Amino acid sequence: MGNSERSPLYNGNHFQPYTTVTERASNTFYNGHDCVVETKSGREIEGVEVSTKTYSTRFWILFVFSFLAWFQCAQWNTWGPISESVNVAFPGWGAETVAMMGNWGTIMFVVGIVPMCWLMEAKGLRAGVLACAGLIAAGTVMRIIPFATSSDVFFTVMSHLCAVCVGLAATLVMAAPPTIAAVWFPPEERTTATAVSQVLNQLGNVGSYLEPLLVRAPRNGTTPEEIRSDIKLLLYIDAAIAVALLAAALVYFPTKPPVPPSVSSSVERYGFATSLKKVVRNRDLLLVTMSFGITLGIPLTWLSVLNFSLLELGIDQDDAMWIGILAVVLSGVSGLLAGRVTDVVYGHVKVSLILLMGATLACFFWFFLLAWGAVQVTRWQVYFSVVGGLALNFATAPLFMELAVEASYPCPEVVVGGMLTGADNFVGLLFLLIFFIPNIGYEWVTYLLLATGALAIIPLLLVRENYARSNVDRADGHEAPTK
């Protein structure tokens, strides 16, 4: 990679500051709304003064997007946590149909990632977020229409269509976090902001694993009609939340602030077509993408069908619910901690990733011994091995994103995020397709978790750390080291 790509700010063809807005008071007026200015600073680059500001409205942007990310994940994992109840309420669904509902998410992600990333890059952040919110609202509303007809076939078809819409929306929900962070947040908050939206997306699984509190299990004399009634109520609530989220995004979600939060945000990114050419030739980015896809693709997808693996160890739907909830909550905590520590102590992303991946591998090896029968199965060991492995695994997500964005700067963050999450979902798609092999069982999952966890470390060891974007922002003497 040439020097002009390593230090893009000093290439005159790529420097394009935002229009500076004169500050007359503590607030500025933008898109019909007051935006509180918290800080203001300026730097001179090649004779051009670059003004930077941060706005309190960045927290509203992060809140709306993160809640949308949370809800999208909850919808993707609607059926897994209540699989026993669904099989009774809608005979014939079975493990294959439940897996296919999750599979639509990964299929549509792989199919839609390029056009959806182009939409956000060409039309802006607002257009992309509105498209995501609109798809989720349309899908959840379509899913409740069959309740007026009482047709199981119609309901199954519309549930598949809803899964398609939710999967397509996931493209930007998962790819856009580094863009939100770069456009709205200062350098010392970027990794944390990326982690927040990623964590909320992961915490969507908590919402889905709470579904058994509303949808009764098929025991203690509960009839199929009562379970169907519970499922209908759940889906009505989902549709109402989706419409409310779309309305919130319509009210206020600008593409960018009037003045950028950092110097690197002022730098014009490569065009979409140019970026695609750059990323496929970027050795370090390809290695990061490979490691990211293998590391997170299978464990995150496994959450949607966790019930089946745990059932083999004598863990029922109710226990699986609490294991899933604990795994997701602690994943959120670990992800936020990893993001915040990276912002505070910068320049050690690769070492942090290797340590986290090693700890994850140890937990999955523990679960492997339990599934293999080498260690007697006890409930607390299942909890610790599964929850610990998934929590440590997810802590790597914001760090992988940061390492990839730095390695590919000044390619648009949404393109880089799309590339990483595309690899993640492609691996997840292959994982779910294995469930369609007749009589394969579920023991193979533990072998796969262990093997892929070990293999994912190899490409990361070959990555050369590069902090091109951060060096631009930290040129005042607080630079991160370039290795």
Tab-separated table of C-alpha atoms in Angstrom:
chain	number	residue	atom	x	y	z
A	1	MET	CA	0.000	0.000	0.000
A	2	GLY	CA	1.378	3.376	-0.969
A	3	ASN	CA	2.160	6.225	1.378
A	4	SER	CA	-0.718	8.293	0.032
A	5	GLU	CA	-3.124	5.659	1.288
A	6	ARG	CA	-1.397	5.353	4.656
A	7	SER	CA	-1.542	9.132	5.233
A	8	PRO	CA	-4.527	10.264	3.134
A	9	LEU	CA	-4.995	13.624	4.819
A	10	TYR	CA	-1.902	14.988	3.176
A	11	ASN	CA	-3.079	14.034	-0.283
A	12	GLY	CA	-4.806	17.155	-1.504
A	13	ASN	CA	-7.252	15.166	-3.595
A	14	HIS	CA	-8.870	13.721	-0.461
A	15	PHE	CA	-9.050	16.710	1.838
A	16	GLN	CA	-12.458	18.348	1.884
A	17	PRO	CA	-13.544	20.069	5.098
A	18	TYR	CA	-17.180	20.538	6.040
A	19	THR	CA	-18.610	24.011	5.702
A	20	THR	CA	-17.820	25.919	8.892
A	21	VAL	CA	-20.849	27.292	10.756
A	22	THR	CA	-20.334	30.496	12.718
A	23	GLU	CA	-21.166	29.988	16.373
A	24	ARG	CA	-23.226	32.853	17.853
A	25	ALA	CA	-24.445	31.174	21.014
A	26	SER	CA	-24.213	27.896	22.842
A	27	ASN	CA	-26.672	26.348	20.408
A	28	THR	CA	-26.740	26.125	16.655
A	29	PHE	CA	-29.831	25.579	14.481
A	30	TYR	CA	-29.717	22.591	12.136
A	31	ASN	CA	-32.467	20.859	10.157
A	32	GLY	CA	-35.123	22.640	12.200
A	33	HIS	CA	-33.763	21.536	15.560
A	34	ASP	CA	-31.519	23.086	18.222
A	35	CYS	CA	-28.204	21.244	18.458
A	36	VAL	CA	-26.277	21.918	21.651
A	37	VAL	CA	-22.598	22.475	20.934
A	38	GLU	CA	-20.459	20.950	23.668
A	39	THR	CA	-16.946	21.654	22.418
A	40	LYS	CA	-15.258	23.566	19.654
A	41	SER	CA	-11.702	23.324	18.398
A	42	GLY	CA	-9.703	23.948	15.281
A	43	ARG	CA	-6.501	22.852	13.582
A	44	GLU	CA	-4.651	24.044	10.544
A	45	ILE	CA	-3.791	21.411	7.959
A	46	GLU	CA	-1.726	22.483	4.942
A	47	GLY	CA	-2.836	26.071	5.420
A	48	VAL	CA	-6.533	25.177	5.711
A	49	GLU	CA	-8.159	25.602	9.112
A	50	VAL	CA	-10.366	22.697	10.068
A	51	SER	CA	-13.039	23.389	12.687
A	52	THR	CA	-14.380	20.518	14.763
A	53	LYS	CA	-17.331	20.429	17.151
A	54	THR	CA	-19.312	17.867	19.078
A	55	TYR	CA	-23.074	18.081	19.544
A	56	SER	CA	-25.236	16.659	22.301
A	57	THR	CA	-27.642	15.436	19.626
A	58	ARG	CA	-25.087	12.712	18.842
A	59	PHE	CA	-26.525	10.816	21.799
A	60	TRP	CA	-30.035	10.921	20.288
A	61	ILE	CA	-28.601	9.626	17.014
A	62	LEU	CA	-26.844	6.814	18.854
A	63	PHE	CA	-29.954	6.031	20.931
A	64	VAL	CA	-32.305	5.746	17.941
A	65	PHE	CA	-29.881	3.716	15.879
A	66	SER	CA	-28.936	1.449	18.801
A	67	PHE	CA	-32.582	0.790	19.703
A	68	LEU	CA	-33.239	-0.021	16.039
A	69	ALA	CA	-30.259	-2.411	16.114
A	70	TRP	CA	-31.605	-4.002	19.317
A	71	PHE	CA	-35.047	-4.547	17.828
A	72	GLN	CA	-33.728	-5.908	14.537
A	73	CYS	CA	-31.794	-8.609	16.380
A	74	ALA	CA	-34.814	-9.447	18.539
A	75	GLN	CA	-36.866	-9.983	15.383
A	76	TRP	CA	-34.190	-12.082	13.744
A	77	ASN	CA	-34.225	-14.404	16.759
A	78	THR	CA	-38.011	-14.403	17.278
A	79	TRP	CA	-38.575	-18.138	16.937
A	80	GLY	CA	-35.532	-19.892	18.432
A	81	PRO	CA	-36.278	-19.210	22.138
A	82	ILE	CA	-39.900	-20.403	21.790
A	83	SER	CA	-39.226	-23.303	19.407
A	84	GLU	CA	-41.006	-25.856	21.630
A	85	SER	CA	-44.127	-23.682	21.809
A	86	VAL	CA	-44.097	-22.941	18.062
A	87	ASN	CA	-43.914	-26.645	17.214
A	88	VAL	CA	-47.147	-27.209	19.157
A	89	ALA	CA	-48.982	-24.068	18.000
A	90	PHE	CA	-48.007	-24.545	14.348
A	91	PRO	CA	-47.503	-28.286	13.696
A	92	GLY	CA	-44.981	-29.030	10.981
A	93	TRP	CA	-42.609	-26.128	11.604
A	94	GLY	CA	-39.919	-28.126	13.409
A	95	ALA	CA	-36.214	-27.350	13.724
A	96	GLU	CA	-35.832	-26.881	9.948
A	97	THR	CA	-38.403	-24.071	9.723
A	98	VAL	CA	-37.077	-22.333	12.839
A	99	ALA	CA	-33.538	-22.540	11.439
A	100	MET	CA	-34.767	-21.228	8.073
A	101	MET	CA	-36.254	-18.147	9.726
A	102	GLY	CA	-32.797	-17.339	11.023
A	103	ASN	CA	-31.261	-18.420	7.746
A	104	TRP	CA	-33.257	-15.810	5.819
A	105	GLY	CA	-31.398	-13.185	7.805
A	106	THR	CA	-28.014	-14.423	6.698
A	107	ILE	CA	-29.171	-15.096	3.117
A	108	MET	CA	-30.581	-11.592	2.689
A	109	PHE	CA	-27.525	-10.113	4.345
A	110	VAL	CA	-25.217	-11.738	1.803
A	111	VAL	CA	-27.536	-10.779	-1.076
A	112	GLY	CA	-28.266	-7.231	0.072
A	113	ILE	CA	-25.058	-6.018	1.674
A	114	VAL	CA	-23.610	-4.380	-1.461
A	115	PRO	CA	-26.751	-2.490	-2.621
A	116	MET	CA	-27.647	-1.409	0.918
A	117	CYS	CA	-24.134	-0.125	1.609
A	118	TRP	CA	-24.267	1.716	-1.715
A	119	LEU	CA	-27.577	3.287	-0.650
A	120	MET	CA	-26.077	4.665	2.556
A	121	GLU	CA	-22.876	5.808	0.860
A	122	ALA	CA	-24.713	7.473	-2.050
A	123	LYS	CA	-27.810	8.855	-0.287
A	124	GLY	CA	-26.492	9.398	3.211
A	125	LEU	CA	-26.904	8.085	6.722
A	126	ARG	CA	-30.513	9.241	7.097
A	127	ALA	CA	-31.677	7.433	3.960
A	128	GLY	CA	-29.999	4.216	5.063
A	129	VAL	CA	-31.472	4.287	8.565
A	130	LEU	CA	-34.965	5.088	7.270
A	131	ALA	CA	-34.702	2.201	4.814
A	132	CYS	CA	-33.789	-0.179	7.659
A	133	ALA	CA	-36.586	1.062	9.927
A	134	GLY	CA	-39.076	0.901	7.058
A	135	LEU	CA	-38.167	-2.687	6.182
A	136	ILE	CA	-38.565	-3.866	9.783
A	137	ALA	CA	-41.885	-2.052	10.191
A	138	ALA	CA	-43.208	-3.480	6.903
A	139	GLY	CA	-42.134	-7.013	7.811
A	140	THR	CA	-43.634	-7.055	11.303
A	141	VAL	CA	-46.922	-5.577	10.062
A	142	MET	CA	-47.115	-8.145	7.244
A	143	ARG	CA	-46.648	-10.917	9.796
A	144	ILE	CA	-49.817	-10.032	11.739
A	145	ILE	CA	-52.067	-9.712	8.667
A	146	PRO	CA	-52.794	-13.502	8.501
A	147	PHE	CA	-54.375	-13.374	11.963
A	148	ALA	CA	-57.478	-11.973	10.269
A	149	THR	CA	-57.766	-15.149	8.159
A	150	SER	CA	-56.696	-17.915	10.618
A	151	SER	CA	-54.700	-19.552	7.823
A	152	ASP	CA	-51.571	-21.360	9.031
A	153	VAL	CA	-50.138	-21.514	5.509
A	154	PHE	CA	-50.641	-17.754	5.009
A	155	PHE	CA	-49.042	-17.087	8.397
A	156	THR	CA	-46.022	-19.235	7.536
A	157	VAL	CA	-45.538	-17.450	4.201
A	158	MET	CA	-45.795	-13.994	5.777
A	159	SER	CA	-43.417	-15.032	8.564
A	160	HIS	CA	-40.876	-15.961	5.892
A	161	LEU	CA	-41.392	-12.580	4.187
A	162	CYS	CA	-40.928	-10.813	7.518
A	163	ALA	CA	-37.672	-12.701	8.051
A	164	VAL	CA	-36.550	-11.564	4.583
A	165	CYS	CA	-37.249	-7.893	5.412
A	166	VAL	CA	-35.553	-8.140	8.806
A	167	GLY	CA	-32.537	-9.822	7.219
A	168	LEU	CA	-32.225	-7.110	4.580
A	169	ALA	CA	-32.422	-4.408	7.265
A	170	ALA	CA	-29.609	-6.140	9.150
A	171	THR	CA	-27.142	-5.177	6.427
A	172	LEU	CA	-26.888	-1.560	7.546
A	173	VAL	CA	-27.791	-2.181	11.171
A	174	MET	CA	-24.612	-4.248	11.427
A	175	ALA	CA	-22.429	-2.374	8.916
A	176	ALA	CA	-23.210	1.216	9.937
A	177	PRO	CA	-21.935	1.404	13.571
A	178	PRO	CA	-18.430	2.608	12.578
A	179	THR	CA	-20.045	5.186	10.277
A	180	ILE	CA	-22.260	6.530	13.074
A	181	ALA	CA	-19.175	6.767	15.290
A	182	ALA	CA	-17.004	8.473	12.665
A	183	VAL	CA	-19.636	11.000	11.550
A	184	TRP	CA	-20.971	12.048	14.972
A	185	PHE	CA	-18.365	11.245	17.659
A	186	PRO	CA	-14.888	12.607	18.508
A	187	PRO	CA	-11.856	10.274	18.326
A	188	GLU	CA	-11.812	9.529	22.063
A	189	GLU	CA	-15.401	8.221	21.882
A	190	ARG	CA	-15.422	6.425	18.517
A	191	THR	CA	-14.716	2.844	19.573
A	192	THR	CA	-17.100	3.205	22.507
A	193	ALA	CA	-19.862	4.520	20.203
A	194	THR	CA	-19.262	1.622	17.821
A	195	ALA	CA	-19.427	-0.789	20.754
A	196	VAL	CA	-22.706	0.699	22.054
A	197	SER	CA	-24.663	0.071	18.852
A	198	GLN	CA	-23.063	-3.352	18.381
A	199	VAL	CA	-23.840	-4.269	21.979
A	200	LEU	CA	-27.450	-3.135	21.677
A	201	ASN	CA	-27.786	-5.237	18.548
A	202	GLN	CA	-26.468	-8.213	20.523
A	203	LEU	CA	-28.758	-7.400	23.456
A	204	GLY	CA	-31.678	-7.865	21.083
A	205	ASN	CA	-31.210	-11.530	21.866
A	206	VAL	CA	-32.192	-10.729	25.459
A	207	GLY	CA	-35.522	-9.436	24.206
A	208	SER	CA	-36.076	-12.618	22.250
A	209	TYR	CA	-35.003	-14.865	25.128
A	210	LEU	CA	-37.557	-13.137	27.348
A	211	GLU	CA	-40.322	-14.326	25.022
A	212	PRO	CA	-40.981	-17.491	27.081
A	213	LEU	CA	-42.200	-15.150	29.836
A	214	LEU	CA	-45.047	-14.175	27.488
A	215	VAL	CA	-45.415	-17.344	25.400
A	216	ARG	CA	-46.246	-20.382	27.516
A	217	ALA	CA	-44.373	-23.661	27.093
A	218	PRO	CA	-46.341	-26.765	26.008
A	219	ARG	CA	-46.686	-28.297	29.445
A	220	ASN	CA	-48.894	-28.228	32.555
A	221	GLY	CA	-52.055	-28.628	30.485
A	222	THR	CA	-51.439	-25.614	28.218
A	223	THR	CA	-53.417	-26.064	24.999
A	224	PRO	CA	-52.217	-25.221	21.446
A	225	GLU	CA	-54.931	-22.543	21.219
A	226	GLU	CA	-53.587	-20.792	24.328
A	227	ILE	CA	-50.063	-20.872	22.934
A	228	ARG	CA	-51.271	-19.452	19.604
A	229	SER	CA	-52.967	-16.641	21.492
A	230	ASP	CA	-49.700	-15.860	23.301
A	231	ILE	CA	-47.775	-15.784	20.019
A	232	LYS	CA	-50.331	-13.434	18.458
A	233	LEU	CA	-49.975	-10.987	21.347
A	234	LEU	CA	-46.180	-11.106	21.031
A	235	LEU	CA	-46.290	-10.326	17.310
A	236	TYR	CA	-48.772	-7.453	17.791
A	237	ILE	CA	-46.364	-5.887	20.298
A	238	ASP	CA	-43.480	-6.323	17.843
A	239	ALA	CA	-45.376	-4.540	15.075
A	240	ALA	CA	-46.215	-1.591	17.363
A	241	ILE	CA	-42.563	-1.160	18.403
A	242	ALA	CA	-41.390	-1.297	14.778
A	243	VAL	CA	-43.798	1.455	13.686
A	244	ALA	CA	-42.759	3.626	16.659
A	245	LEU	CA	-39.075	3.264	15.726
A	246	LEU	CA	-39.780	4.298	12.137
A	247	ALA	CA	-41.610	7.382	13.410
A	248	ALA	CA	-38.681	8.301	15.689
A	249	ALA	CA	-36.215	8.131	12.796
A	250	LEU	CA	-38.508	10.221	10.606
A	251	VAL	CA	-38.761	12.950	13.264
A	252	TYR	CA	-35.019	13.603	13.608
A	253	PHE	CA	-32.075	11.726	12.114
A	254	PRO	CA	-29.840	13.993	9.995
A	255	THR	CA	-27.126	12.546	7.797
A	256	LYS	CA	-24.333	14.446	9.585
A	257	PRO	CA	-23.734	17.369	11.963
A	258	PRO	CA	-23.080	20.876	10.580
A	259	VAL	CA	-19.412	20.672	11.615
A	260	PRO	CA	-17.460	17.404	11.932
A	261	PRO	CA	-16.368	16.029	15.316
A	262	SER	CA	-12.818	15.236	14.162
A	263	VAL	CA	-10.255	16.138	11.529
A	264	SER	CA	-10.442	12.698	9.926
A	265	SER	CA	-14.203	13.149	9.488
A	266	SER	CA	-13.406	16.155	7.279
A	267	VAL	CA	-11.457	14.024	4.858
A	268	GLU	CA	-13.423	13.024	1.784
A	269	ARG	CA	-13.799	9.255	1.536
A	270	TYR	CA	-13.215	7.244	-1.616
A	271	GLY	CA	-16.231	6.679	-3.845
A	272	PHE	CA	-18.142	3.413	-3.545
A	273	ALA	CA	-16.674	1.746	-6.644
A	274	THR	CA	-13.146	2.869	-5.797
A	275	SER	CA	-13.561	1.617	-2.237
A	276	LEU	CA	-14.572	-1.836	-3.423
A	277	LYS	CA	-11.398	-2.040	-5.507
A	278	LYS	CA	-9.276	-0.826	-2.597
A	279	VAL	CA	-10.660	-3.217	0.022
A	280	VAL	CA	-10.289	-6.364	-2.079
A	281	ARG	CA	-6.601	-5.511	-2.608
A	282	ASN	CA	-5.892	-4.604	1.010
A	283	ARG	CA	-3.992	-7.558	2.478
A	284	ASP	CA	-4.397	-6.573	6.115
A	285	LEU	CA	-8.106	-5.843	5.749
A	286	LEU	CA	-8.681	-9.222	4.087
A	287	LEU	CA	-6.899	-10.974	6.946
A	288	VAL	CA	-8.932	-9.055	9.538
A	289	THR	CA	-12.133	-9.871	7.644
A	290	MET	CA	-11.285	-13.568	7.514
A	291	SER	CA	-10.535	-13.684	11.225
A	292	PHE	CA	-13.664	-11.671	12.087
A	293	GLY	CA	-15.965	-13.871	10.009
A	294	ILE	CA	-14.672	-17.097	11.520
A	295	THR	CA	-14.477	-15.739	15.070
A	296	LEU	CA	-17.986	-14.300	15.337
A	297	GLY	CA	-19.971	-15.922	12.525
A	298	ILE	CA	-20.633	-19.264	14.178
A	299	PRO	CA	-21.002	-18.319	17.893
A	300	LEU	CA	-23.409	-15.433	17.171
A	301	THR	CA	-25.523	-17.584	14.855
A	302	TRP	CA	-25.437	-20.420	17.363
A	303	LEU	CA	-27.419	-18.220	19.760
A	304	SER	CA	-30.483	-18.493	17.507
A	305	VAL	CA	-30.492	-22.302	17.783
A	306	LEU	CA	-28.846	-22.667	21.206
A	307	ASN	CA	-31.843	-24.623	22.511
A	308	PHE	CA	-31.021	-27.648	20.370
A	309	SER	CA	-27.413	-27.995	21.575
A	310	LEU	CA	-28.367	-27.538	25.219
A	311	LEU	CA	-31.233	-30.019	24.937
A	312	GLU	CA	-28.630	-32.694	24.149
A	313	LEU	CA	-27.134	-32.015	27.600
A	314	GLY	CA	-30.499	-32.201	29.375
A	315	ILE	CA	-31.047	-28.414	29.498
A	316	ASP	CA	-34.684	-27.537	28.666
A	317	GLN	CA	-36.198	-24.410	27.044
A	318	ASP	CA	-36.523	-22.487	30.324
A	319	ASP	CA	-32.890	-23.038	31.355
A	320	ALA	CA	-31.752	-22.289	27.806
A	321	MET	CA	-33.624	-18.969	28.065
A	322	TRP	CA	-31.611	-17.900	31.111
A	323	ILE	CA	-28.341	-19.103	29.620
A	324	GLY	CA	-29.091	-17.066	26.511
A	325	ILE	CA	-30.027	-13.985	28.536
A	326	LEU	CA	-26.896	-14.157	30.688
A	327	ALA	CA	-24.698	-14.726	27.637
A	328	VAL	CA	-26.103	-11.712	25.831
A	329	VAL	CA	-26.051	-9.387	28.857
A	330	LEU	CA	-22.457	-10.251	29.709
A	331	SER	CA	-21.574	-9.974	26.012
A	332	GLY	CA	-22.881	-6.426	26.170
A	333	VAL	CA	-20.827	-5.647	29.251
A	334	SER	CA	-17.659	-7.151	27.756
A	335	GLY	CA	-18.201	-5.348	24.439
A	336	LEU	CA	-18.626	-1.962	26.128
A	337	LEU	CA	-15.585	-2.520	28.344
A	338	ALA	CA	-13.450	-3.553	25.385
A	339	GLY	CA	-14.557	-0.514	23.383
A	340	ARG	CA	-13.978	1.930	26.228
A	341	VAL	CA	-10.578	0.533	27.161
A	342	THR	CA	-9.526	0.752	23.504
A	343	ASP	CA	-10.501	4.441	23.410
A	344	VAL	CA	-8.589	5.187	26.607
A	345	VAL	CA	-5.501	3.028	26.020
A	346	TYR	CA	-5.063	3.057	22.258
A	347	GLY	CA	-2.571	1.193	20.080
A	348	HIS	CA	-2.896	-2.375	21.403
A	349	VAL	CA	-5.911	-3.674	19.460
A	350	LYS	CA	-4.214	-6.738	17.980
A	351	VAL	CA	-2.816	-7.984	21.296
A	352	SER	CA	-6.205	-7.417	22.960
A	353	LEU	CA	-7.927	-9.453	20.247
A	354	ILE	CA	-5.529	-12.382	20.582
A	355	LEU	CA	-6.003	-12.494	24.359
A	356	LEU	CA	-9.800	-12.381	24.067
A	357	MET	CA	-9.842	-15.071	21.371
A	358	GLY	CA	-7.618	-17.321	23.493
A	359	ALA	CA	-9.933	-16.950	26.493
A	360	THR	CA	-12.952	-17.691	24.266
A	361	LEU	CA	-11.279	-20.835	22.969
A	362	ALA	CA	-10.693	-22.052	26.537
A	363	CYS	CA	-14.409	-21.689	27.385
A	364	PHE	CA	-15.506	-23.517	24.222
A	365	PHE	CA	-13.027	-26.306	24.974
A	366	TRP	CA	-14.698	-26.657	28.381
A	367	PHE	CA	-18.106	-26.949	26.691
A	368	PHE	CA	-16.621	-29.467	24.253
A	369	LEU	CA	-15.489	-31.666	27.148
A	370	LEU	CA	-18.999	-31.522	28.619
A	371	ALA	CA	-20.652	-32.448	25.309
A	372	TRP	CA	-18.101	-35.180	24.619
A	373	GLY	CA	-18.694	-36.736	28.042
A	374	ALA	CA	-15.128	-36.297	29.295
A	375	VAL	CA	-16.473	-34.142	32.133
A	376	GLN	CA	-19.702	-34.883	33.964
A	377	VAL	CA	-22.400	-32.434	32.935
A	378	THR	CA	-23.604	-30.081	35.643
A	379	ARG	CA	-25.800	-27.053	35.224
A	380	TRP	CA	-23.265	-24.550	36.557
A	381	GLN	CA	-20.577	-25.798	34.164
A	382	VAL	CA	-22.914	-25.409	31.189
A	383	TYR	CA	-23.744	-21.879	32.313
A	384	PHE	CA	-20.107	-20.873	32.817
A	385	SER	CA	-18.714	-22.426	29.621
A	386	VAL	CA	-21.451	-21.144	27.295
A	387	VAL	CA	-21.934	-17.720	28.877
A	388	GLY	CA	-18.196	-17.130	29.294
A	389	GLY	CA	-17.368	-18.214	25.757
A	390	LEU	CA	-20.048	-16.089	24.115
A	391	ALA	CA	-19.306	-13.017	26.254
A	392	LEU	CA	-15.572	-13.076	25.579
A	393	ASN	CA	-16.203	-13.803	21.917
A	394	PHE	CA	-18.443	-10.768	21.436
A	395	ALA	CA	-15.935	-8.467	23.154
A	396	THR	CA	-13.788	-8.838	20.032
A	397	ALA	CA	-16.411	-7.280	17.721
A	398	PRO	CA	-15.751	-3.536	18.291
A	399	LEU	CA	-12.001	-4.145	18.293
A	400	PHE	CA	-12.143	-5.966	14.949
A	401	MET	CA	-14.187	-3.079	13.523
A	402	GLU	CA	-11.682	-0.511	14.756
A	403	LEU	CA	-8.707	-2.453	13.401
A	404	ALA	CA	-10.392	-2.862	10.003
A	405	VAL	CA	-11.435	0.791	9.657
A	406	GLU	CA	-7.937	1.955	10.563
A	407	ALA	CA	-6.341	-0.443	8.062
A	408	SER	CA	-8.563	0.728	5.184
A	409	TYR	CA	-8.811	4.500	5.826
A	410	PRO	CA	-10.005	6.568	3.927
A	411	CYS	CA	-12.420	3.985	2.534
A	412	PRO	CA	-15.969	4.690	3.819
A	413	GLU	CA	-16.641	3.078	7.175
A	414	VAL	CA	-19.928	1.597	5.963
A	415	VAL	CA	-18.112	-0.280	3.185
A	416	VAL	CA	-15.565	-1.704	5.620
A	417	GLY	CA	-18.277	-2.555	8.150
A	418	GLY	CA	-20.305	-4.197	5.393
A	419	MET	CA	-17.347	-6.283	4.326
A	420	LEU	CA	-16.711	-7.569	7.849
A	421	THR	CA	-20.331	-8.285	8.698
A	422	GLY	CA	-20.852	-9.802	5.248
A	423	ALA	CA	-18.141	-12.345	6.031
A	424	ASP	CA	-19.658	-12.917	9.468
A	425	ASN	CA	-23.109	-13.597	8.015
A	426	PHE	CA	-21.784	-15.766	5.190
A	427	VAL	CA	-20.120	-18.031	7.748
A	428	GLY	CA	-23.349	-18.002	9.773
A	429	LEU	CA	-25.301	-19.000	6.663
A	430	LEU	CA	-23.061	-22.000	6.064
A	431	PHE	CA	-23.449	-22.953	9.731
A	432	LEU	CA	-27.261	-22.921	9.602
A	433	LEU	CA	-27.333	-24.861	6.323
A	434	ILE	CA	-25.643	-27.794	8.077
A	435	PHE	CA	-28.830	-28.243	10.134
A	436	PHE	CA	-30.609	-29.355	6.946
A	437	ILE	CA	-28.413	-32.446	6.598
A	438	PRO	CA	-30.676	-35.394	7.561
A	439	ASN	CA	-30.006	-37.058	10.926
A	440	ILE	CA	-26.849	-35.033	11.577
A	441	GLY	CA	-27.770	-34.337	15.210
A	442	TYR	CA	-26.188	-31.507	17.187
A	443	GLU	CA	-22.903	-32.837	18.587
A	444	TRP	CA	-20.995	-31.486	15.577
A	445	VAL	CA	-21.646	-27.903	16.803
A	446	THR	CA	-19.202	-28.269	19.694
A	447	TYR	CA	-16.467	-29.585	17.389
A	448	LEU	CA	-17.041	-26.682	15.022
A	449	LEU	CA	-16.898	-24.058	17.778
A	450	LEU	CA	-13.558	-25.399	18.941
A	451	ALA	CA	-11.988	-25.827	15.493
A	452	THR	CA	-13.008	-22.444	14.097
A	453	GLY	CA	-12.015	-20.647	17.301
A	454	ALA	CA	-8.464	-21.955	16.926
A	455	LEU	CA	-8.243	-21.328	13.165
A	456	ALA	CA	-9.411	-17.705	13.468
A	457	ILE	CA	-6.289	-16.714	15.410
A	458	ILE	CA	-3.936	-17.594	12.524
A	459	PRO	CA	-4.880	-14.816	10.037
A	460	LEU	CA	-4.932	-12.246	12.848
A	461	LEU	CA	-1.301	-13.069	13.705
A	462	LEU	CA	-0.343	-12.056	10.145
A	463	VAL	CA	-2.032	-8.635	10.311
A	464	ARG	CA	0.222	-5.555	10.374
A	465	GLU	CA	-1.274	-2.981	12.728
A	466	ASN	CA	-1.865	0.423	11.138
A	467	TYR	CA	-3.528	3.434	12.759
A	468	ALA	CA	-3.768	5.790	9.765
A	469	ARG	CA	-7.046	7.458	10.777
A	470	SER	CA	-6.109	7.904	14.413
A	471	ASN	CA	-2.719	9.364	13.513
A	472	VAL	CA	-4.546	12.128	11.640
A	473	ASP	CA	-6.685	12.964	14.671
A	474	ARG	CA	-3.911	12.534	17.250
A	475	ALA	CA	-1.298	14.611	15.424
A	476	ASP	CA	-1.226	17.010	18.368
A	477	GLY	CA	1.186	14.760	20.221
A	478	HIS	CA	-1.238	12.051	21.295
A	479	GLU	CA	-0.710	9.788	18.351
A	480	ALA	CA	-1.316	6.098	18.581
A	481	PRO	CA	1.720	4.074	17.628
A	482	THR	CA	1.935	2.768	14.083
A	483	LYS	CA	3.333	-0.705	13.843
